[in-house]
Coordinates of C-alpha atoms in Angstrom, one line a residue:
X1 CA -51.0 -31.9 76.6
X2 CA -49.0 -30.1 77.1
X3 CA -47.3 -28.5 80.8
X4 CA -48.7 -25.6 81.2
X5 CA -49.4 -22.9 83.5
X6 CA -52.7 -20.0 83.6
X7 CA -51.8 -16.2 82.5
X8 CA -52.8 -15.3 86.4
X9 CA -49.5 -17.3 86.5
X10 CA -47.5 -15.6 84.4
X11 CA -44.6 -13.5 84.6
X12 CA -44.6 -10.3 86.6
X13 CA -47.1 -12.6 88.3
X14 CA -48.0 -11.2 92.2
X15 CA -48.6 -13.3 94.6
X16 CA -51.2 -12.4 97.7
X17 CA -48.6 -12.4 100.6
X18 CA -48.9 -14.2 104.1
X19 CA -51.6 -17.0 103.6
X20 CA -52.0 -20.2 102.8
X21 CA -53.0 -20.5 98.3
X22 CA -52.1 -22.3 95.4
X23 CA -50.3 -23.2 92.1
X24 CA -52.0 -25.2 89.0
X25 CA -52.5 -25.9 86.2
X26 CA -52.6 -28.3 82.9
X27 CA -50.6 -31.5 82.4
X28 CA -51.2 -35.2 80.5
X29 CA -53.5 -37.2 83.3
X30 CA -51.5 -39.5 85.4
X31 CA -47.9 -38.1 85.2
X32 CA -45.8 -36.9 88.2
X33 CA -45.2 -32.5 87.9
X34 CA -43.0 -31.3 91.1
X35 CA -43.4 -27.4 91.6
X36 CA -41.1 -25.0 93.7
X37 CA -41.5 -21.3 95.0
X38 CA -39.5 -20.2 96.9
X39 CA -38.1 -22.7 99.2
X40 CA -41.3 -25.2 99.0
X41 CA -41.8 -27.8 97.2
X42 CA -44.9 -29.7 96.0
X43 CA -45.2 -33.2 94.0
X44 CA -48.5 -34.2 92.7
X45 CA -50.2 -36.0 89.8
X46 CA -52.1 -34.6 87.1
X47 CA -56.2 -35.7 87.0
X48 CA -57.9 -37.3 85.0
X49 CA -59.7 -34.4 83.3
X50 CA -55.7 -32.6 82.7
X51 CA -55.6 -30.1 86.2
X52 CA -53.6 -30.4 88.6
X53 CA -53.0 -28.3 91.9
X54 CA -50.5 -27.9 93.9
X55 CA -50.8 -26.5 97.3
X56 CA -48.4 -23.9 99.4
X57 CA -48.3 -22.1 102.6
X58 CA -48.4 -18.2 103.6
X59 CA -44.8 -17.3 101.6
X60 CA -43.5 -13.4 102.6
X61 CA -44.1 -10.6 101.0
X62 CA -41.3 -9.2 98.2
X63 CA -39.7 -11.2 96.1
X64 CA -38.9 -11.9 92.6
X65 CA -39.0 -15.8 93.3
X66 CA -38.7 -17.6 90.7
X67 CA -41.5 -20.2 90.1
X68 CA -40.4 -23.4 88.7
X69 CA -42.3 -26.5 87.4
X70 CA -41.2 -29.4 85.5
X71 CA -42.8 -33.4 84.9
X72 CA -41.1 -36.0 86.9
X73 CA -38.3 -36.2 84.6
X74 CA -37.1 -33.1 83.8
X75 CA -39.3 -32.7 80.9
X76 CA -41.2 -29.2 79.5
X77 CA -39.4 -26.9 82.7
X78 CA -41.5 -23.9 82.6
X79 CA -39.7 -20.9 84.8
X80 CA -41.9 -17.4 86.5
X81 CA -40.8 -14.4 87.8
X82 CA -42.9 -13.7 90.6
X83 CA -43.2 -11.6 93.3
X84 CA -45.1 -11.8 96.9
X85 CA -47.3 -8.9 98.2
X86 CA -51.1 -7.0 98.6
X87 CA -53.9 -8.1 96.1
X88 CA -57.0 -6.6 95.2
X89 CA -59.7 -8.1 92.7
X90 CA -60.6 -5.1 91.4
X91 CA -64.3 -5.5 90.0
X92 CA -68.0 -3.7 88.1
X93 CA -68.6 -1.7 85.4
X94 CA -67.6 1.6 83.4
X95 CA -66.0 4.1 86.4
X96 CA -63.6 0.4 87.8
X97 CA -62.8 0.7 83.8
X98 CA -62.0 3.3 83.2
X99 CA -57.3 3.2 82.3
X100 CA -55.8 6.2 82.7
X101 CA -55.6 7.0 79.3
X102 CA -58.8 9.5 79.7
X103 CA -58.3 10.6 82.0
X104 CA -54.4 12.0 81.1
X105 CA -55.1 15.9 80.8
X106 CA -56.0 15.0 84.9
X107 CA -53.7 13.8 86.2
X108 CA -50.3 14.3 84.1
X109 CA -48.1 15.0 87.0
X110 CA -48.7 10.8 86.9
X111 CA -47.0 10.1 83.7
X112 CA -43.7 11.8 85.2
X113 CA -43.3 9.5 88.2
X114 CA -40.9 7.2 87.0
X115 CA -41.3 3.7 87.0
X116 CA -43.0 1.5 89.6
X117 CA -42.5 -2.2 88.2
X118 CA -44.1 -3.7 92.0
X119 CA -47.3 -2.1 91.4
X120 CA -48.7 -3.7 89.0
X121 CA -51.7 -4.6 86.9
X122 CA -52.9 -8.2 85.5
X123 CA -55.7 -7.0 82.4
X124 CA -58.5 -9.1 81.7
X125 CA -59.4 -8.1 78.3
X126 CA -63.5 -8.6 78.2
X127 CA -65.4 -11.1 77.0
X128 CA -67.4 -14.2 78.0
X129 CA -69.0 -17.2 77.6
X130 CA -72.3 -19.2 78.1
X131 CA -71.5 -22.5 78.7
X132 CA -69.5 -21.9 81.8
X133 CA -66.8 -21.4 83.8
X134 CA -63.9 -20.9 81.5
X135 CA -60.4 -22.8 83.2
X136 CA -57.9 -20.3 81.7
X137 CA -58.5 -16.1 80.4
X138 CA -57.8 -16.8 76.5
X139 CA -56.2 -13.0 76.3
X140 CA -54.9 -11.4 79.2
X141 CA -51.4 -9.9 80.7
X142 CA -49.6 -8.5 84.2
X143 CA -47.5 -5.1 83.1
X144 CA -45.7 -2.8 85.6
X145 CA -46.6 0.4 86.0
X146 CA -44.3 2.9 84.2
X147 CA -45.0 5.9 81.2
X148 CA -45.2 3.6 79.2
X149 CA -48.0 1.4 80.6
X150 CA -50.7 4.4 83.0
X151 CA -52.5 4.3 79.6
X152 CA -54.1 0.5 80.7
X153 CA -54.6 1.0 84.5
X154 CA -57.7 1.3 85.7
X155 CA -57.9 4.9 87.1
X156 CA -59.6 4.1 90.6
X157 CA -57.5 0.8 91.3
X158 CA -54.0 2.5 89.6
X159 CA -55.0 5.0 92.7
X160 CA -55.5 2.5 95.2
X161 CA -52.7 0.2 94.3
X162 CA -50.3 3.7 95.0
X163 CA -51.6 4.0 98.1
X164 CA -51.1 0.6 99.3
X165 CA -48.0 1.0 98.4
X166 CA -46.6 3.8 99.7
X167 CA -48.1 3.2 102.8
X168 CA -47.4 -1.0 102.8
X169 CA -44.2 -0.4 100.7
X170 CA -44.8 -3.9 99.7
X171 CA -45.5 -5.1 96.0
X172 CA -49.4 -4.2 94.9
X173 CA -51.1 -7.1 92.6
X174 CA -54.7 -5.3 90.9
X175 CA -56.4 -7.7 88.7
X176 CA -58.7 -5.7 86.3
X177 CA -61.8 -7.8 86.2
X178 CA -63.8 -4.8 84.6
X179 CA -66.2 -4.0 81.5
X180 CA -68.1 -0.8 81.0
X181 CA -71.7 -0.8 80.6
X182 CA -71.8 -4.1 82.4
X183 CA -74.5 -5.2 84.6
X184 CA -74.6 -7.7 88.5
X185 CA -75.9 -10.5 86.9
X186 CA -73.2 -10.6 83.9
X187 CA -70.6 -11.8 87.5
X188 CA -72.9 -14.2 88.9
X189 CA -73.0 -17.9 87.5
X190 CA -76.3 -19.8 87.0
X191 CA -77.0 -21.6 90.1
X192 CA -77.3 -18.0 91.5
X193 CA -79.4 -16.8 89.5
X194 CA -82.6 -18.5 90.4
X195 CA -83.6 -16.7 92.6
X196 CA -84.4 -14.2 90.4
X197 CA -85.8 -15.8 87.2
X198 CA -85.9 -12.5 85.4
X199 CA -82.5 -12.2 85.2
X200 CA -82.1 -16.0 83.7
X201 CA -85.1 -15.5 81.1
X202 CA -83.2 -12.4 79.9
X203 CA -80.0 -14.3 79.4
X204 CA -82.9 -17.3 76.8
X205 CA -82.6 -16.0 74.1
X206 CA -79.2 -16.2 73.9
X207 CA -77.9 -19.4 74.6
X208 CA -77.3 -22.5 71.8
X209 CA -73.2 -22.6 70.0
X210 CA -72.9 -19.1 68.5
X211 CA -77.0 -17.5 68.8
X212 CA -74.8 -15.1 70.8
X213 CA -72.2 -14.2 68.7
X214 CA -74.8 -14.2 65.7
X215 CA -76.5 -12.0 67.5
X216 CA -73.9 -9.5 68.2
X217 CA -72.0 -10.1 64.9
X218 CA -75.9 -8.8 63.3
X219 CA -77.0 -5.8 65.5
X220 CA -73.7 -4.0 65.2
X221 CA -72.5 -5.5 61.4
X222 CA -76.3 -2.6 60.5
X223 CA -75.0 -0.6 62.6
X224 CA -71.8 -0.4 60.7
X225 CA -75.2 -0.7 56.7
X226 CA -76.2 3.4 58.7
X227 CA -72.3 4.6 59.3
X228 CA -71.1 3.1 56.1
X229 CA -74.6 5.3 53.8
X230 CA -72.5 8.7 56.2
X231 CA -69.7 6.9 53.8
X232 CA -67.7 5.7 56.9
X233 CA -66.4 1.3 56.5
X234 CA -67.7 0.9 59.6
X235 CA -69.6 1.8 63.1
X236 CA -66.7 3.1 65.8
X237 CA -67.3 2.4 68.9
X238 CA -68.1 -0.7 68.4
X239 CA -65.4 -2.8 67.8
X240 CA -63.3 -1.4 70.5
X241 CA -62.0 -4.3 72.2
X242 CA -61.7 -2.6 75.3
X243 CA -62.2 1.0 76.7
X244 CA -58.7 2.7 76.6
X245 CA -59.4 5.1 74.1
X246 CA -59.1 3.8 70.3
X247 CA -59.0 6.4 67.3
X248 CA -61.1 5.2 64.8
X249 CA -60.4 5.1 61.0
X250 CA -61.0 8.3 59.4
X251 CA -61.6 8.0 55.5
X252 CA -59.7 10.2 53.4
X253 CA -62.6 12.0 52.1
X254 CA -63.5 13.1 55.0
X255 CA -60.3 14.7 55.9
X256 CA -62.2 17.5 52.9
X257 CA -63.1 21.5 54.1
X258 CA -66.8 21.0 52.7
X259 CA -67.6 22.7 50.0
X260 CA -71.1 24.1 48.8
X261 CA -72.9 23.6 52.2
X262 CA -75.2 25.9 54.1
X263 CA -72.6 27.7 57.1
X264 CA -74.8 28.3 60.6
X265 CA -74.1 29.5 63.6
X266 CA -74.1 27.6 66.6
X267 CA -73.5 28.8 70.3
X268 CA -70.9 25.3 72.1
X269 CA -71.4 23.7 74.6
X270 CA -75.3 23.2 73.6
X271 CA -78.2 20.7 73.6
X272 CA -78.4 20.1 69.0
X273 CA -82.0 20.3 69.4
X274 CA -81.7 24.3 71.3
X275 CA -79.7 25.2 67.9
X276 CA -81.4 24.7 65.2
X277 CA -81.0 20.8 65.4
X278 CA -84.0 19.2 66.8
X279 CA -84.7 15.8 65.2
X280 CA -81.8 15.8 63.5
X281 CA -79.8 12.5 62.5
X282 CA -76.8 11.8 60.4
X283 CA -73.5 13.6 59.9
X284 CA -73.2 17.9 60.4
X285 CA -69.1 20.0 60.6
X286 CA -68.7 22.2 63.1
X287 CA -65.5 24.2 62.6
X288 CA -64.7 27.6 65.0
X289 CA -61.0 30.4 64.7
X290 CA -59.3 31.8 67.3
X291 CA -56.2 33.7 66.9
X292 CA -52.7 33.0 69.1
X293 CA -50.3 35.4 69.6
X294 CA -46.6 35.1 67.5
X295 CA -45.2 33.9 71.4
X296 CA -47.4 30.2 70.3
X297 CA -47.2 30.2 66.7
X298 CA -45.2 26.8 66.4
X299 CA -45.9 25.4 69.9
X300 CA -47.7 21.5 71.5
X301 CA -51.5 22.5 72.8
X302 CA -54.5 20.2 74.4
X303 CA -57.2 20.7 72.4
X304 CA -60.4 20.1 75.4
X305 CA -63.3 19.7 73.4
X306 CA -65.8 17.8 76.4
X307 CA -67.9 15.7 75.3
X308 CA -70.3 15.2 72.5
X309 CA -72.7 13.0 70.3
X310 CA -71.7 11.3 69.0
X311 CA -68.5 10.2 67.2
X312 CA -65.7 12.7 65.7
X313 CA -62.7 13.1 64.3
X314 CA -61.3 16.8 64.8
X315 CA -58.7 18.4 62.3
X316 CA -56.4 21.6 63.7
X317 CA -54.9 23.8 60.5
X318 CA -56.2 21.0 58.6
X319 CA -54.2 18.0 60.3
X320 CA -56.4 15.3 62.1
X321 CA -55.1 15.3 65.5
X322 CA -58.4 12.6 66.9
X323 CA -61.7 11.4 66.9
X324 CA -63.6 9.5 69.7
X325 CA -66.3 6.9 69.5
X326 CA -69.5 7.7 71.9
X327 CA -70.5 10.5 73.5
X328 CA -69.0 9.6 77.0
X329 CA -65.4 9.5 75.8
X330 CA -63.6 12.7 77.2
X331 CA -62.1 14.3 72.8
X332 CA -58.7 15.7 75.1
X333 CA -56.2 16.0 71.4
X334 CA -53.2 16.3 71.8
X335 CA -52.0 18.9 69.8
X336 CA -48.1 18.5 67.8
X337 CA -45.3 20.9 67.0
X338 CA -45.6 22.8 64.4
X339 CA -48.9 22.2 64.1
X340 CA -50.2 25.6 65.5
X341 CA -50.1 29.4 64.4
X342 CA -49.5 33.5 64.5
X343 CA -53.4 34.5 64.1
X344 CA -56.0 32.5 62.5
X345 CA -56.3 28.4 63.2
X346 CA -59.6 27.0 63.0
X347 CA -60.5 23.9 64.2
X348 CA -62.9 21.6 62.3
X349 CA -65.3 18.9 64.0
X350 CA -66.9 16.6 62.4
X351 CA -69.7 14.8 64.4
X352 CA -71.5 11.7 63.2
X353 CA -75.1 12.5 65.1
X354 CA -76.8 8.6 65.5
X355 CA -80.0 9.6 66.9
X356 CA -81.8 13.1 67.7
X357 CA -81.1 14.9 71.4
X358 CA -77.7 15.1 70.9
X359 CA -75.4 17.3 72.4
X360 CA -72.0 18.7 72.9
X361 CA -72.3 18.2 76.4
X362 CA -72.8 21.5 78.9
X363 CA -71.3 22.2 81.1
X364 CA -67.6 21.0 80.1
X365 CA -64.8 23.1 79.3
X366 CA -63.8 24.2 76.0
X367 CA -60.4 25.2 75.8
X368 CA -57.0 24.9 74.0
X369 CA -54.3 24.8 76.4
X370 CA -50.6 26.2 75.5
X371 CA -48.1 26.3 77.9
X372 CA -49.3 28.3 80.6
X373 CA -51.5 30.2 77.9
X374 CA -55.2 29.2 77.7
X375 CA -57.8 30.4 75.1
X376 CA -61.8 30.1 75.8
X377 CA -63.3 27.9 72.9
X378 CA -67.0 28.3 74.0
X379 CA -69.5 29.7 72.9
X380 CA -70.5 31.0 68.8
X381 CA -69.1 27.6 66.8
X382 CA -70.5 26.9 62.5
X383 CA -72.2 24.8 61.5
X384 CA -72.6 22.9 58.1
X385 CA -75.2 19.8 57.5
X386 CA -73.0 17.6 54.4
X387 CA -74.7 14.3 56.0
X388 CA -78.5 13.2 56.9
X389 CA -79.7 9.7 57.3
X390 CA -83.6 8.9 56.8
X391 CA -83.2 6.5 61.1
X392 CA -81.7 6.5 64.0
X393 CA -78.8 4.4 64.5
X394 CA -79.6 0.8 66.1
X395 CA -78.3 -0.3 68.1
X396 CA -75.4 -3.3 69.2
X397 CA -76.9 -5.6 71.2
X398 CA -74.6 -5.7 74.1
X399 CA -74.5 -10.2 74.0
X400 CA -71.4 -9.9 76.4
X401 CA -73.4 -8.2 78.9
X402 CA -75.5 -10.8 79.5
X403 CA -76.5 -12.3 82.7
X404 CA -73.4 -15.1 83.5
X405 CA -71.9 -14.3 81.4
X406 CA -69.0 -12.3 82.2
X407 CA -69.0 -14.6 85.4
X408 CA -67.9 -17.2 83.7
X409 CA -65.1 -15.9 80.4
X410 CA -63.0 -13.1 82.9
X411 CA -64.5 -14.3 86.6
X412 CA -64.0 -18.4 86.7
X413 CA -60.3 -18.3 86.1
X414 CA -58.8 -15.8 88.9
X415 CA -61.3 -18.2 91.8
X416 CA -57.9 -20.8 93.4
X417 CA -55.7 -16.9 93.0
X418 CA -55.2 -15.7 96.2
X419 CA -56.6 -12.3 97.1
X420 CA -57.6 -9.7 99.5
X421 CA -60.1 -8.4 99.5
X422 CA -62.7 -6.6 96.6
X423 CA -62.5 -3.5 95.4
X424 CA -66.2 -3.1 93.3
X425 CA -67.8 0.3 91.7
X426 CA -70.9 -1.4 89.3
X427 CA -74.7 -0.4 89.7
X428 CA -75.5 2.3 87.2
X429 CA -76.3 -0.3 84.5
X430 CA -78.7 -2.0 87.4
X431 CA -79.9 1.8 88.4
X432 CA -83.6 1.2 85.4
X433 CA -86.7 -0.9 86.4
X434 CA -85.6 -3.7 88.5
X435 CA -82.4 -1.8 90.6
X436 CA -85.3 -2.8 94.0
X437 CA -83.2 -6.5 93.1
X438 CA -80.1 -4.9 93.5
X439 CA -79.2 -4.9 96.8
X440 CA -80.7 -8.8 97.1
X441 CA -78.6 -10.1 93.7
X442 CA -75.8 -7.5 94.7
X443 CA -75.8 -9.7 98.8
X444 CA -75.8 -13.0 95.9
X445 CA -73.2 -11.7 94.7
X446 CA -70.4 -11.4 97.6
X447 CA -71.5 -14.8 99.3
X448 CA -71.6 -16.6 95.9
X449 CA -67.9 -14.8 95.0
X450 CA -66.6 -16.1 99.0
X451 CA -67.5 -19.8 98.4
X452 CA -65.8 -19.9 95.0
X453 CA -62.5 -18.4 97.0
X454 CA -62.7 -20.5 100.2
X455 CA -62.6 -17.2 102.2
X456 CA -66.0 -16.5 103.5
X457 CA -64.7 -13.0 105.1
X458 CA -63.4 -12.3 102.4
X459 CA -63.4 -8.0 102.4
X460 CA -65.6 -6.0 99.9
X461 CA -65.4 -2.3 99.2
X462 CA -68.6 -1.3 97.7
X463 CA -68.0 2.6 96.3
X464 CA -71.8 4.1 96.4
X465 CA -72.8 5.4 93.1
X466 CA -72.0 9.3 93.0
X467 CA -74.8 12.1 91.6
X468 CA -75.2 12.1 87.6
X469 CA -77.4 13.5 86.8
X470 CA -77.8 14.4 82.5
X471 CA -78.9 10.8 81.5
X472 CA -80.6 9.4 84.1
X473 CA -84.0 9.8 84.2
X474 CA -85.5 11.1 88.1
X475 CA -87.5 8.1 89.2
X476 CA -85.5 7.2 92.5
X477 CA -83.6 4.4 90.6
X478 CA -80.2 5.3 91.6
X479 CA -80.8 7.1 95.4
X480 CA -81.8 3.0 95.1
X481 CA -79.0 1.7 93.8
X482 CA -76.8 4.1 97.0
X483 CA -78.7 2.9 99.7
X484 CA -79.3 -1.3 98.4
X485 CA -75.5 0.0 98.8
X486 CA -75.2 0.7 101.8
X487 CA -77.2 -1.1 102.9
X488 CA -75.9 -5.1 101.7
X489 CA -72.8 -3.3 103.5
X490 CA -74.5 -2.7 107.2
X491 CA -76.0 -6.7 106.9
X492 CA -73.7 -8.0 105.7
X493 CA -69.9 -8.9 107.9
X494 CA -66.4 -7.4 106.3
X495 CA -67.9 -5.2 103.8
X496 CA -68.0 -1.5 103.5
X497 CA -69.7 1.6 101.2
X498 CA -67.4 4.0 100.6
X499 CA -69.9 7.7 100.6
X500 CA -69.3 9.9 97.1
X501 CA -71.7 11.8 96.3
X502 CA -69.6 14.8 95.7
X503 CA -66.7 12.7 93.6
X504 CA -69.6 12.4 91.3
X505 CA -69.8 15.0 87.7
X506 CA -73.6 15.9 87.2
X507 CA -72.9 16.0 83.5
X508 CA -70.5 12.9 83.4
X509 CA -71.7 9.6 83.8
X510 CA -67.6 8.6 84.1
X511 CA -66.6 11.4 86.8
X512 CA -63.0 11.4 86.0
X513 CA -62.1 12.7 89.7
X514 CA -61.1 8.7 90.4
X515 CA -58.6 10.0 93.1
X516 CA -61.1 11.3 96.0
X517 CA -62.3 7.3 95.6
X518 CA -59.9 6.1 95.5
X519 CA -58.2 7.8 99.2
X520 CA -61.6 6.6 100.8
X521 CA -61.6 3.7 99.3
X522 CA -57.9 2.5 101.2
X523 CA -59.3 5.1 104.6
X524 CA -61.5 1.9 104.4
X525 CA -59.8 -0.4 104.0
X526 CA -56.9 0.5 106.3
X527 CA -59.9 0.1 109.2
X528 CA -61.8 -2.7 108.6
X529 CA -59.4 -4.6 105.6
X530 CA -55.7 -4.3 107.5
X531 CA -57.0 -3.5 111.5
X532 CA -55.8 0.6 111.5
X533 CA -57.7 3.4 112.9
X534 CA -58.6 5.4 110.7
X535 CA -61.8 8.0 110.2
X536 CA -64.2 6.4 111.4
X537 CA -67.9 7.0 109.4
X538 CA -71.0 9.7 110.0
X539 CA -74.9 8.1 110.2
X540 CA -78.2 9.3 110.5
X541 CA -80.3 6.9 112.3
X542 CA -83.1 8.1 114.8
X543 CA -85.1 11.6 114.2
X544 CA -87.8 12.7 116.9
X545 CA -90.1 15.2 116.3
X546 CA -90.7 18.1 119.6
X547 CA -92.2 21.2 119.9
X548 CA -92.6 21.5 115.5
X549 CA -88.7 20.4 114.7
X550 CA -87.6 17.5 114.1
X551 CA -83.9 16.3 115.3
X552 CA -82.1 14.0 113.0
X553 CA -78.3 12.9 115.6
X554 CA -75.8 11.6 113.8
X555 CA -73.3 8.9 115.0
X556 CA -70.0 7.9 113.7
X557 CA -69.0 4.2 113.5
X558 CA -66.5 1.9 112.4
X559 CA -66.1 -0.3 109.2
X560 CA -66.9 -2.7 111.1
X561 CA -70.1 -1.2 112.4
X562 CA -68.7 0.1 116.2
X563 CA -70.3 3.1 117.3
X564 CA -67.7 5.1 117.9
X565 CA -67.2 8.1 120.7
X566 CA -69.1 11.5 119.1
X567 CA -67.1 13.9 121.5
X568 CA -65.5 16.4 120.1
X569 CA -68.1 15.4 116.9
X570 CA -69.8 18.3 114.8
X571 CA -71.8 18.5 111.3
X572 CA -71.1 20.9 108.4
X573 CA -71.5 21.3 105.1
X574 CA -68.4 21.1 102.5
X575 CA -69.4 24.1 100.4
X576 CA -70.5 26.0 103.4
X577 CA -73.7 26.5 102.3
X578 CA -76.9 25.6 104.9
X579 CA -77.3 21.8 104.5
X580 CA -80.3 22.0 100.6
X581 CA -80.7 17.4 101.1
X582 CA -83.4 17.9 103.4
X583 CA -86.8 17.0 101.7
X584 CA -89.6 15.3 103.3
X585 CA -92.1 12.7 101.2
X586 CA -96.0 12.1 101.5
X587 CA -97.2 8.7 100.9
X588 CA -100.7 9.0 100.6
X589 CA -99.7 11.5 96.9
X590 CA -96.4 10.6 96.9
X591 CA -94.9 14.5 96.7
X592 CA -92.1 16.2 98.7
X593 CA -90.7 19.4 99.9
X594 CA -87.5 21.0 100.2
X595 CA -87.2 21.4 104.2
X596 CA -86.2 24.6 106.1
X597 CA -83.3 22.5 108.0
X598 CA -79.7 23.4 109.5
X599 CA -77.8 21.7 111.6
X600 CA -76.9 22.0 115.4
X601 CA -73.9 20.1 116.3
X602 CA -74.7 16.2 115.6
X603 CA -77.9 16.9 114.8
X604 CA -79.4 18.2 111.7
X605 CA -82.5 20.0 112.4
X606 CA -85.4 20.7 110.1
X607 CA -88.6 22.5 110.5
X608 CA -91.7 20.1 109.9
X609 CA -94.3 21.2 107.9
X610 CA -98.2 21.9 109.4
X611 CA -99.1 17.7 107.5
X612 CA -97.4 15.4 109.5
X613 CA -94.9 13.1 106.5
X614 CA -94.6 10.5 106.6
X615 CA -90.5 10.3 106.0
X616 CA -87.5 12.3 105.9
X617 CA -85.8 11.7 103.5
X618 CA -81.3 13.2 101.8
X619 CA -79.6 13.2 99.0
X620 CA -82.7 10.9 97.3
X621 CA -82.0 12.4 94.0
X622 CA -79.5 10.7 90.8
X623 CA -77.6 14.2 91.1
X624 CA -77.5 16.0 94.9
X625 CA -75.9 19.1 94.4
X626 CA -75.3 21.9 96.9
X627 CA -75.1 21.6 101.3
X628 CA -73.6 18.1 101.4
X629 CA -73.1 16.7 104.9
X630 CA -70.1 15.5 106.0
X631 CA -68.0 16.6 109.6
X632 CA -65.1 18.4 110.5
X633 CA -62.2 15.5 108.8
X634 CA -64.5 15.9 105.4
X635 CA -66.6 13.0 105.7
X636 CA -69.6 12.7 104.0
X637 CA -73.4 11.4 105.6
X638 CA -73.5 8.7 103.2
X639 CA -78.1 9.5 101.6
X640 CA -80.3 8.4 104.3
X641 CA -84.4 8.1 104.2
X642 CA -86.2 8.0 107.9
X643 CA -89.7 7.5 108.9
X644 CA -91.3 9.6 111.1
X645 CA -92.6 8.5 114.9
X646 CA -96.2 10.2 115.3
X647 CA -96.9 12.6 117.5
X648 CA -100.0 13.5 119.1

């Protein structure tokens, strides 16, 4: 067996400074391996299973340090350049995985920064395994941060890591172990999931040699056949390996403006069903003419068309400028110099609509930006049906989301690697039928991970779900997940939740404002990871009724749950409006009503209806919008619901 190190210990890795750690790998059973890191040396024997492990004491932040391993006789020498600093495990679903490329148009200045080779990401390419935990990743890599690599960085992890770099000045390693759409059950092992039999039952149909891969292959092949009937070689998004925006191939036949079709007016953005396309699935072409002054002719530009169902190719003056494959990918397309001209310019989209109910997302801006000039593209477009399907596009069977799969293939290889803390952003995929069990699952997952890392106090920073409305029914799933994320942070030590209600977008599952969330996560990390004073969190825990008024009292706590002085503190709203997200609920008729409420120092006061409600709630909806409550430092109040006291 060849002497090997895991991919986590490749060149450029960042080791956690100041803690005991391990250097490990594989080799020939029985042989002696010599290891050296900085000035510390060890001699270990390879076990019968081909593995070896050398314990190391704390290493000082800095580097690069040289890590070398070889057999005792000097054979098969391996050398790596390593750094030591702060290491964060960044895990969850698409809002953690979402790359900087996705939000480049929102943060263009980030690509103009000087390279930072000491801000480093370890990206694990998504993979799954139902047979058991793996020892190493199949595909993963370390990379420093510069204009060429920034596209691949998790946006949330990047902004968080930059804050740590600026504060401590040490190398920062970001382990990007995430996958869009993944439910929490996919990040847990089979033993832990025995407490959740419904989850294990969903795994059963995928077990057995080749069963899961065949189910995945067959479902993608069925989708391919649907796309092929429209003249495409294959479905767009099923062939993506991970979230960075990968263009899908455009057949030459699609590169021609359609002829002999009937054109109709359509107002964008908007829902197709409201524009004469109710029930439609197939392919449509949309076009619009924008008139430019001679001063903008020939200049590079940025075309922003928002988001849309489902997969598009887009041309400007007959030049293909881009194509995206699903409703949530932003259509932000650079237009090269020389494409635009003075006078009339045609923008044309050929769009595949997989099933009824699609849209060019309302509320998203549609613009063409040329230097300082911004041209509004919303309004009347023209559309023509170029192909109609006789059935909905089949759904892919997302095998990789099934329980245990990501835990085994992506997480388990990281267990020997010391980390400072976990940054967890997940929950969107658990807002459905089993939302009520999410808190128990989250606690079980945290305890599992802490056990595997042999770190019972490993800090967890949980990003609470932001607002979201457009594709979610108002069934209580989103506020339930938010509540349970907060409850877990309250019940478990060294766990904190980050309130993000205002950082979401009601019309986008993937809000672009990852910097605000990162800043808040950093504020919490300053407190409960590093023990530095940070902005405390306002919370409402009690309510008292008197003389027809309900007074909800706010206190301030640090991330360890300790109450802080509230002297000179007060509540306000982010937008200056009255608090509009307070409502009363009656259980006997499942009816709620918006409360007349106002703020009084550290209290929220609401007028009680004539029939006493059973509870009061704040921000208890998918997408709370106006009158969000914060303190004088802008720290948001988390959503809550409280039973009301009995009143004589």
